[in-house]
Amino acid sequence: MRILIVGAGSTGGFFGAKLAKAGRDVTFLVRSQRLSQLQQHGLCIKSPAGDIEIQPQLITSTQIQGPFDIVLVAVKAYALDSALRDMDAAVGPDTVILPLLNGMRHMDVIAEKYGADRLLGCACKVATSLDEEGRIVQTGTFNDIAYGELDGSESERIALVHEFMRDAGFDAKTSKTILRDMWEKWTLLAAMGTINCLMRGSIGDVASVKGGREFATRAIDEVVSIVHVVGRALSAPFLTEAHRLLTLEGSPQTSSMYRDLIAGRGIEADQIIGDLLERATAKGMEAPLLALVYTNLLVYQAQLDK
């Protein structure tokens, strides 16, 4: 099988480099700036589990010569529309599209363009970022990816995708509850993003001050109450662990959106916070903390765009 990874940033580059290192047929679809950087320096991962450096197969949108078996979409959510245009020639009748984006809006966008039958659900967990030299830096050791049919069924293509993804240096698994997995990930990202971005600190920073744990608990409960109405029922073990992780004193954990904000980069405010707030509003639900952090992030984004 051949896989096209759309985007060679911190997430797509990480999983793609691992797959290529394991001998899979991996091609990265990139824009001109990243193309030049990777041609000159290669694709490098700095990780506690061991560094990786490869010379990746690279193409731009005009160089796509036909469909791939798998197209893994690994761009920031605000870049999705342009990514779909770039990858269009790579999607054929039997292509499986595997999106690694945050939130759920991207599922509707991709399904509208290519049909829901091309889509698999996917949820990945990895803490990575790009340094100033374009290297992928992994913090922590977790690197999990789960995928499955949206209806929870087993299928031949899931078996083929799993055979391609497994034993490649990260934890890959199939899931019969992939939509719930995705909603749980969104819940965690929205709650953590609210806590980090509104308080401008890590989970531990917030938990250590007077009123911090109470604020974090309110943020979690607000997000969870919305998801239960507009999304999927969340599992009891997930809820217990989410409350523990997001109120843990001494924790250095931060959301990727907060790390982007601190670094002065573009953020996924619309996809992680705004879309959830919009769904809540459509159901007549009040979400004061989400509304507050969303306005806060829009001010930041407007200043960045000047």
mmCIF file of C-alpha atoms in Angstrom:
data_model
loop_
_atom_site.group_PDB
_atom_site.id
_atom_site.type_symbol
_atom_site.label_atom_id
_atom_site.label_comp_id
_atom_site.label_asym_id
_atom_site.label_seq_id
_atom_site.Cartn_x
_atom_site.Cartn_y
_atom_site.Cartn_z
ATOM 1 C CA MET A 1 0.000 0.000 0.000
ATOM 2 C CA ARG A 2 1.023 3.595 -0.621
ATOM 3 C CA ILE A 3 0.238 6.414 1.773
ATOM 4 C CA LEU A 4 0.195 10.140 1.083
ATOM 5 C CA ILE A 5 0.628 12.248 4.189
ATOM 6 C CA VAL A 6 -0.799 15.704 3.664
ATOM 7 C CA GLY A 7 1.426 17.925 5.754
ATOM 8 C CA ALA A 8 4.859 17.185 7.199
ATOM 9 C CA GLY A 9 4.428 19.212 10.372
ATOM 10 C CA SER A 10 4.723 18.052 13.944
ATOM 11 C CA THR A 11 1.986 15.389 13.732
ATOM 12 C CA GLY A 12 2.064 14.186 10.120
ATOM 13 C CA GLY A 13 5.840 14.347 10.055
ATOM 14 C CA PHE A 14 6.093 12.321 13.251
ATOM 15 C CA PHE A 15 3.879 9.421 12.176
ATOM 16 C CA GLY A 16 5.122 9.579 8.582
ATOM 17 C CA ALA A 17 8.777 9.383 9.600
ATOM 18 C CA LYS A 18 8.030 6.411 11.825
ATOM 19 C CA LEU A 19 6.214 4.642 8.989
ATOM 20 C CA ALA A 20 8.997 5.387 6.510
ATOM 21 C CA LYS A 21 11.624 4.190 8.984
ATOM 22 C CA ALA A 22 9.646 0.931 9.280
ATOM 23 C CA GLY A 23 9.858 0.434 5.512
ATOM 24 C CA ARG A 24 6.392 1.601 4.446
ATOM 25 C CA ASP A 25 5.844 3.453 1.157
ATOM 26 C CA VAL A 26 5.352 7.011 2.430
ATOM 27 C CA THR A 27 5.090 10.234 0.429
ATOM 28 C CA PHE A 28 4.602 13.686 1.958
ATOM 29 C CA LEU A 29 2.536 16.361 0.236
ATOM 30 C CA VAL A 30 4.038 19.706 1.217
ATOM 31 C CA ARG A 31 4.059 23.379 0.340
ATOM 32 C CA SER A 32 7.106 25.092 -1.161
ATOM 33 C CA GLN A 33 8.580 26.462 2.079
ATOM 34 C CA ARG A 34 8.479 23.111 3.887
ATOM 35 C CA LEU A 35 9.667 21.371 0.715
ATOM 36 C CA SER A 36 12.830 23.458 0.619
ATOM 37 C CA GLN A 37 13.479 22.915 4.315
ATOM 38 C CA LEU A 38 13.070 19.134 4.117
ATOM 39 C CA GLN A 39 15.111 18.818 0.935
ATOM 40 C CA GLN A 40 17.957 20.637 2.599
ATOM 41 C CA HIS A 41 17.886 19.139 6.092
ATOM 42 C CA GLY A 42 15.803 15.953 5.872
ATOM 43 C CA LEU A 43 13.002 15.053 8.263
ATOM 44 C CA CYS A 44 14.244 14.786 11.824
ATOM 45 C CA ILE A 45 12.503 13.705 15.025
ATOM 46 C CA LYS A 46 14.011 14.476 18.420
ATOM 47 C CA SER A 47 12.437 12.107 20.912
ATOM 48 C CA PRO A 48 13.090 10.598 24.357
ATOM 49 C CA ALA A 49 12.520 7.229 22.681
ATOM 50 C CA GLY A 50 15.323 7.859 20.186
ATOM 51 C CA ASP A 51 15.971 10.287 17.361
ATOM 52 C CA ILE A 52 15.029 9.556 13.748
ATOM 53 C CA GLU A 53 16.325 11.184 10.590
ATOM 54 C CA ILE A 54 15.126 10.279 7.097
ATOM 55 C CA GLN A 55 15.268 11.676 3.589
ATOM 56 C CA PRO A 56 11.524 11.732 2.841
ATOM 57 C CA GLN A 57 9.753 11.294 -0.469
ATOM 58 C CA LEU A 58 8.256 14.711 -1.179
ATOM 59 C CA ILE A 59 5.794 16.055 -3.711
ATOM 60 C CA THR A 60 3.783 19.207 -4.258
ATOM 61 C CA SER A 61 0.184 19.307 -5.462
ATOM 62 C CA THR A 62 1.151 19.697 -9.129
ATOM 63 C CA GLN A 63 3.294 16.544 -8.988
ATOM 64 C CA ILE A 64 0.565 14.101 -7.911
ATOM 65 C CA GLN A 65 0.238 11.513 -10.676
ATOM 66 C CA GLY A 66 -2.661 9.414 -9.412
ATOM 67 C CA PRO A 67 -4.552 8.027 -6.441
ATOM 68 C CA PHE A 68 -2.956 6.671 -3.267
ATOM 69 C CA ASP A 69 -4.334 3.825 -1.174
ATOM 70 C CA ILE A 70 -4.383 5.935 1.993
ATOM 71 C CA VAL A 71 -4.433 9.710 2.333
ATOM 72 C CA LEU A 72 -3.597 10.788 5.868
ATOM 73 C CA VAL A 73 -4.601 14.412 6.427
ATOM 74 C CA ALA A 74 -2.369 15.989 9.080
ATOM 75 C CA VAL A 75 -2.716 19.761 8.811
ATOM 76 C CA LYS A 76 -4.031 22.321 11.260
ATOM 77 C CA ALA A 77 -7.801 22.598 11.015
ATOM 78 C CA TYR A 78 -7.669 26.162 9.683
ATOM 79 C CA ALA A 79 -5.623 24.878 6.719
ATOM 80 C CA LEU A 80 -8.058 22.100 5.807
ATOM 81 C CA ASP A 81 -9.732 23.755 2.811
ATOM 82 C CA SER A 82 -6.453 24.447 1.022
ATOM 83 C CA ALA A 83 -5.167 20.969 1.916
ATOM 84 C CA LEU A 84 -8.222 19.355 0.316
ATOM 85 C CA ARG A 85 -7.611 21.289 -2.879
ATOM 86 C CA ASP A 86 -3.954 20.266 -2.891
ATOM 87 C CA MET A 87 -4.640 16.550 -2.378
ATOM 88 C CA ASP A 88 -7.597 16.234 -4.753
ATOM 89 C CA ALA A 89 -5.729 14.330 -7.484
ATOM 90 C CA ALA A 90 -4.535 11.776 -4.910
ATOM 91 C CA VAL A 91 -8.057 10.631 -4.021
ATOM 92 C CA GLY A 92 -9.460 7.841 -6.171
ATOM 93 C CA PRO A 93 -12.543 5.596 -5.923
ATOM 94 C CA ASP A 94 -10.840 3.229 -3.447
ATOM 95 C CA THR A 95 -8.766 5.731 -1.494
ATOM 96 C CA VAL A 96 -9.201 5.673 2.281
ATOM 97 C CA ILE A 97 -9.005 9.097 3.937
ATOM 98 C CA LEU A 98 -7.632 9.132 7.467
ATOM 99 C CA PRO A 99 -7.829 12.611 9.083
ATOM 100 C CA LEU A 100 -5.766 13.461 12.169
ATOM 101 C CA LEU A 101 -7.387 16.853 12.815
ATOM 102 C CA ASN A 102 -8.840 18.119 16.082
ATOM 103 C CA GLY A 103 -12.537 18.611 16.733
ATOM 104 C CA MET A 104 -15.279 17.194 14.508
ATOM 105 C CA ARG A 105 -15.996 19.871 11.896
ATOM 106 C CA HIS A 106 -13.417 18.405 9.515
ATOM 107 C CA MET A 107 -15.412 15.181 9.266
ATOM 108 C CA ASP A 108 -18.388 17.051 7.810
ATOM 109 C CA VAL A 109 -16.170 19.042 5.423
ATOM 110 C CA ILE A 110 -14.337 15.975 4.091
ATOM 111 C CA ALA A 111 -17.530 13.913 3.831
ATOM 112 C CA GLU A 112 -19.224 16.685 1.841
ATOM 113 C CA LYS A 113 -16.345 16.804 -0.647
ATOM 114 C CA TYR A 114 -15.510 13.116 -1.039
ATOM 115 C CA GLY A 115 -18.392 11.197 0.545
ATOM 116 C CA ALA A 116 -18.561 9.690 4.026
ATOM 117 C CA ASP A 117 -17.760 6.243 2.606
ATOM 118 C CA ARG A 118 -14.153 7.341 1.975
ATOM 119 C CA LEU A 119 -13.645 8.343 5.612
ATOM 120 C CA LEU A 120 -12.346 6.504 8.624
ATOM 121 C CA GLY A 121 -12.535 8.032 12.072
ATOM 122 C CA CYS A 122 -9.217 8.659 13.755
ATOM 123 C CA ALA A 123 -7.940 9.877 17.107
ATOM 124 C CA CYS A 124 -4.254 10.340 17.829
ATOM 125 C CA LYS A 125 -2.424 11.375 20.961
ATOM 126 C CA VAL A 126 1.105 12.701 20.663
ATOM 127 C CA ALA A 127 2.836 15.785 22.070
ATOM 128 C CA THR A 128 5.052 17.227 19.347
ATOM 129 C CA SER A 129 6.081 20.614 18.020
ATOM 130 C CA LEU A 130 8.386 22.077 15.387
ATOM 131 C CA ASP A 131 11.522 23.840 16.553
ATOM 132 C CA GLU A 132 13.123 26.796 14.778
ATOM 133 C CA GLU A 133 15.065 24.462 12.483
ATOM 134 C CA GLY A 134 11.951 22.565 11.405
ATOM 135 C CA ARG A 135 12.760 19.478 13.459
ATOM 136 C CA ILE A 136 9.939 17.601 15.171
ATOM 137 C CA VAL A 137 10.405 17.575 18.942
ATOM 138 C CA GLN A 138 8.438 15.027 20.948
ATOM 139 C CA THR A 139 7.773 15.677 24.625
ATOM 140 C CA GLY A 140 6.736 12.655 26.641
ATOM 141 C CA THR A 141 6.657 9.098 25.349
ATOM 142 C CA PHE A 142 3.018 8.549 24.360
ATOM 143 C CA ASN A 143 2.340 8.217 20.630
ATOM 144 C CA ASP A 144 -1.027 6.572 20.109
ATOM 145 C CA ILE A 145 -3.275 6.408 17.077
ATOM 146 C CA ALA A 146 -6.655 4.698 16.815
ATOM 147 C CA TYR A 147 -8.859 4.355 13.742
ATOM 148 C CA GLY A 148 -12.100 2.669 12.824
ATOM 149 C CA GLU A 149 -15.198 2.579 10.657
ATOM 150 C CA LEU A 150 -17.670 5.270 11.652
ATOM 151 C CA ASP A 151 -20.409 2.681 12.244
ATOM 152 C CA GLY A 152 -18.121 0.571 14.438
ATOM 153 C CA SER A 153 -18.039 -2.349 12.021
ATOM 154 C CA GLU A 154 -15.071 -4.493 11.106
ATOM 155 C CA SER A 155 -14.066 -4.280 7.465
ATOM 156 C CA GLU A 156 -11.435 -5.461 5.031
ATOM 157 C CA ARG A 157 -10.068 -1.972 4.571
ATOM 158 C CA ILE A 158 -9.667 -1.482 8.326
ATOM 159 C CA ALA A 159 -7.685 -4.709 8.432
ATOM 160 C CA LEU A 160 -5.489 -3.483 5.558
ATOM 161 C CA VAL A 161 -4.953 -0.077 7.143
ATOM 162 C CA HIS A 162 -4.059 -1.703 10.451
ATOM 163 C CA GLU A 163 -1.594 -4.042 8.779
ATOM 164 C CA PHE A 164 0.053 -0.999 7.222
ATOM 165 C CA MET A 165 0.139 1.055 10.439
ATOM 166 C CA ARG A 166 1.028 -1.534 13.058
ATOM 167 C CA ASP A 167 4.566 -2.278 14.302
ATOM 168 C CA ALA A 168 5.928 1.024 12.997
ATOM 169 C CA GLY A 169 7.268 2.485 16.220
ATOM 170 C CA PHE A 170 4.032 3.901 17.619
ATOM 171 C CA ASP A 171 0.947 2.422 19.290
ATOM 172 C CA ALA A 172 -1.629 1.730 16.567
ATOM 173 C CA LYS A 173 -4.983 0.080 17.153
ATOM 174 C CA THR A 174 -8.407 -0.345 15.616
ATOM 175 C CA SER A 175 -11.452 0.923 17.492
ATOM 176 C CA LYS A 176 -15.121 -0.028 17.300
ATOM 177 C CA THR A 177 -15.982 3.145 19.225
ATOM 178 C CA ILE A 178 -13.965 5.618 17.170
ATOM 179 C CA LEU A 179 -16.615 8.364 17.184
ATOM 180 C CA ARG A 180 -16.726 8.274 20.984
ATOM 181 C CA ASP A 181 -12.919 8.302 21.016
ATOM 182 C CA MET A 182 -12.926 11.422 18.851
ATOM 183 C CA TRP A 183 -15.496 13.184 21.021
ATOM 184 C CA GLU A 184 -13.474 12.308 24.126
ATOM 185 C CA LYS A 185 -10.351 13.772 22.584
ATOM 186 C CA TRP A 186 -12.246 16.940 21.633
ATOM 187 C CA THR A 187 -13.618 17.170 25.177
ATOM 188 C CA LEU A 188 -10.119 17.005 26.612
ATOM 189 C CA LEU A 189 -8.723 19.538 24.127
ATOM 190 C CA ALA A 190 -11.560 22.025 24.645
ATOM 191 C CA ALA A 191 -11.414 21.820 28.429
ATOM 192 C CA MET A 192 -7.617 21.946 28.579
ATOM 193 C CA GLY A 193 -7.510 24.738 26.016
ATOM 194 C CA THR A 194 -10.001 26.752 28.062
ATOM 195 C CA ILE A 195 -7.979 26.276 31.241
ATOM 196 C CA ASN A 196 -4.551 26.973 29.711
ATOM 197 C CA CYS A 197 -5.481 29.810 27.364
ATOM 198 C CA LEU A 198 -7.757 31.736 29.702
ATOM 199 C CA MET A 199 -5.415 31.418 32.691
ATOM 200 C CA ARG A 200 -2.180 31.648 30.625
ATOM 201 C CA GLY A 201 -0.509 28.768 32.432
ATOM 202 C CA SER A 202 -0.059 25.015 32.619
ATOM 203 C CA ILE A 203 -2.496 22.690 34.381
ATOM 204 C CA GLY A 204 -0.182 22.691 37.407
ATOM 205 C CA ASP A 205 0.090 26.489 37.397
ATOM 206 C CA VAL A 206 -3.686 26.812 37.548
ATOM 207 C CA ALA A 207 -4.220 24.028 40.089
ATOM 208 C CA SER A 208 -1.665 25.511 42.493
ATOM 209 C CA VAL A 209 -3.405 28.866 43.047
ATOM 210 C CA LYS A 210 -6.449 29.753 45.079
ATOM 211 C CA GLY A 211 -9.592 28.986 43.099
ATOM 212 C CA GLY A 212 -7.633 27.280 40.313
ATOM 213 C CA ARG A 213 -8.908 23.740 40.813
ATOM 214 C CA GLU A 214 -12.466 25.034 41.127
ATOM 215 C CA PHE A 215 -12.139 26.972 37.875
ATOM 216 C CA ALA A 216 -10.681 23.929 36.082
ATOM 217 C CA THR A 217 -13.511 21.740 37.361
ATOM 218 C CA ARG A 218 -16.118 24.232 36.095
ATOM 219 C CA ALA A 219 -14.427 24.288 32.693
ATOM 220 C CA ILE A 220 -14.432 20.493 32.456
ATOM 221 C CA ASP A 221 -18.038 20.207 33.587
ATOM 222 C CA GLU A 222 -19.199 22.849 31.100
ATOM 223 C CA VAL A 223 -17.549 21.108 28.163
ATOM 224 C CA VAL A 224 -18.760 17.659 29.242
ATOM 225 C CA SER A 225 -22.358 18.853 29.659
ATOM 226 C CA ILE A 226 -22.315 20.218 26.096
ATOM 227 C CA VAL A 227 -20.775 17.100 24.586
ATOM 228 C CA HIS A 228 -23.379 14.887 26.239
ATOM 229 C CA VAL A 229 -26.091 16.879 24.407
ATOM 230 C CA VAL A 230 -24.487 17.585 21.025
ATOM 231 C CA GLY A 231 -22.099 14.631 20.694
ATOM 232 C CA ARG A 232 -21.626 11.226 22.237
ATOM 233 C CA ALA A 233 -21.969 9.835 25.755
ATOM 234 C CA LEU A 234 -18.500 9.788 27.288
ATOM 235 C CA SER A 235 -17.200 6.769 29.167
ATOM 236 C CA ALA A 236 -16.958 6.827 32.963
ATOM 237 C CA PRO A 237 -13.218 5.949 32.983
ATOM 238 C CA PHE A 238 -12.519 8.848 30.605
ATOM 239 C CA LEU A 239 -14.424 11.329 32.769
ATOM 240 C CA THR A 240 -12.597 10.217 35.910
ATOM 241 C CA GLU A 241 -9.210 10.496 34.225
ATOM 242 C CA ALA A 242 -10.014 13.852 32.603
ATOM 243 C CA HIS A 243 -10.917 15.391 35.949
ATOM 244 C CA ARG A 244 -7.724 14.013 37.462
ATOM 245 C CA LEU A 245 -5.437 15.171 34.645
ATOM 246 C CA LEU A 246 -6.888 18.657 34.355
ATOM 247 C CA THR A 247 -6.746 19.471 38.079
ATOM 248 C CA LEU A 248 -3.371 17.905 38.871
ATOM 249 C CA GLU A 249 -1.016 20.059 40.925
ATOM 250 C CA GLY A 250 2.517 20.081 39.573
ATOM 251 C CA SER A 251 1.433 19.026 36.081
ATOM 252 C CA PRO A 252 3.353 20.762 33.268
ATOM 253 C CA GLN A 253 0.694 19.725 30.734
ATOM 254 C CA THR A 254 -0.578 22.275 28.248
ATOM 255 C CA SER A 255 -2.747 22.055 25.147
ATOM 256 C CA SER A 256 -1.256 22.408 21.671
ATOM 257 C CA MET A 257 -3.453 25.469 21.139
ATOM 258 C CA TYR A 258 -1.909 27.149 24.175
ATOM 259 C CA ARG A 259 1.601 26.277 22.992
ATOM 260 C CA ASP A 260 0.792 27.809 19.585
ATOM 261 C CA LEU A 261 -0.597 30.903 21.286
ATOM 262 C CA ILE A 262 2.488 31.393 23.450
ATOM 263 C CA ALA A 263 4.695 30.930 20.381
ATOM 264 C CA GLY A 264 2.764 33.585 18.459
ATOM 265 C CA ARG A 265 1.431 31.148 15.850
ATOM 266 C CA GLY A 266 -2.034 30.656 14.382
ATOM 267 C CA ILE A 267 -4.481 28.770 16.604
ATOM 268 C CA GLU A 268 -7.420 26.409 16.133
ATOM 269 C CA ALA A 269 -9.840 28.556 18.142
ATOM 270 C CA ASP A 270 -12.726 28.095 15.702
ATOM 271 C CA GLN A 271 -12.380 24.331 15.484
ATOM 272 C CA ILE A 272 -11.680 23.461 19.129
ATOM 273 C CA ILE A 273 -13.692 26.132 20.981
ATOM 274 C CA GLY A 274 -15.865 28.005 18.481
ATOM 275 C CA ASP A 275 -17.483 24.967 16.873
ATOM 276 C CA LEU A 276 -18.380 23.465 20.257
ATOM 277 C CA LEU A 277 -19.814 26.803 21.384
ATOM 278 C CA GLU A 278 -21.842 27.052 18.166
ATOM 279 C CA ARG A 279 -23.298 23.569 18.706
ATOM 280 C CA ALA A 280 -24.190 24.446 22.293
ATOM 281 C CA THR A 281 -25.888 27.674 21.231
ATOM 282 C CA ALA A 282 -27.919 25.807 18.608
ATOM 283 C CA LYS A 283 -29.277 23.613 21.431
ATOM 284 C CA GLY A 284 -30.090 26.607 23.615
ATOM 285 C CA MET A 285 -27.315 25.811 26.093
ATOM 286 C CA GLU A 286 -25.381 28.460 27.985
ATOM 287 C CA ALA A 287 -21.591 28.139 27.924
ATOM 288 C CA PRO A 288 -20.130 31.195 29.668
ATOM 289 C CA LEU A 289 -16.562 29.911 29.998
ATOM 290 C CA LEU A 290 -16.388 28.763 26.383
ATOM 291 C CA ALA A 291 -17.815 32.091 25.247
ATOM 292 C CA LEU A 292 -15.237 33.954 27.332
ATOM 293 C CA VAL A 293 -12.210 32.005 26.118
ATOM 294 C CA TYR A 294 -13.427 32.108 22.512
ATOM 295 C CA THR A 295 -13.661 35.903 22.539
ATOM 296 C CA ASN A 296 -10.252 36.043 24.204
ATOM 297 C CA LEU A 297 -8.733 33.884 21.468
ATOM 298 C CA LEU A 298 -10.427 35.845 18.687
ATOM 299 C CA VAL A 299 -8.816 39.026 20.016
ATOM 300 C CA TYR A 300 -5.433 37.283 19.925
ATOM 301 C CA GLN A 301 -6.047 36.020 16.385
ATOM 302 C CA ALA A 302 -7.130 39.464 15.175
ATOM 303 C CA GLN A 303 -3.962 41.007 16.588
ATOM 304 C CA LEU A 304 -1.901 38.273 14.909
ATOM 305 C CA ASP A 305 -3.560 38.950 11.560
ATOM 306 C CA LYS A 306 -2.753 42.674 11.557
#
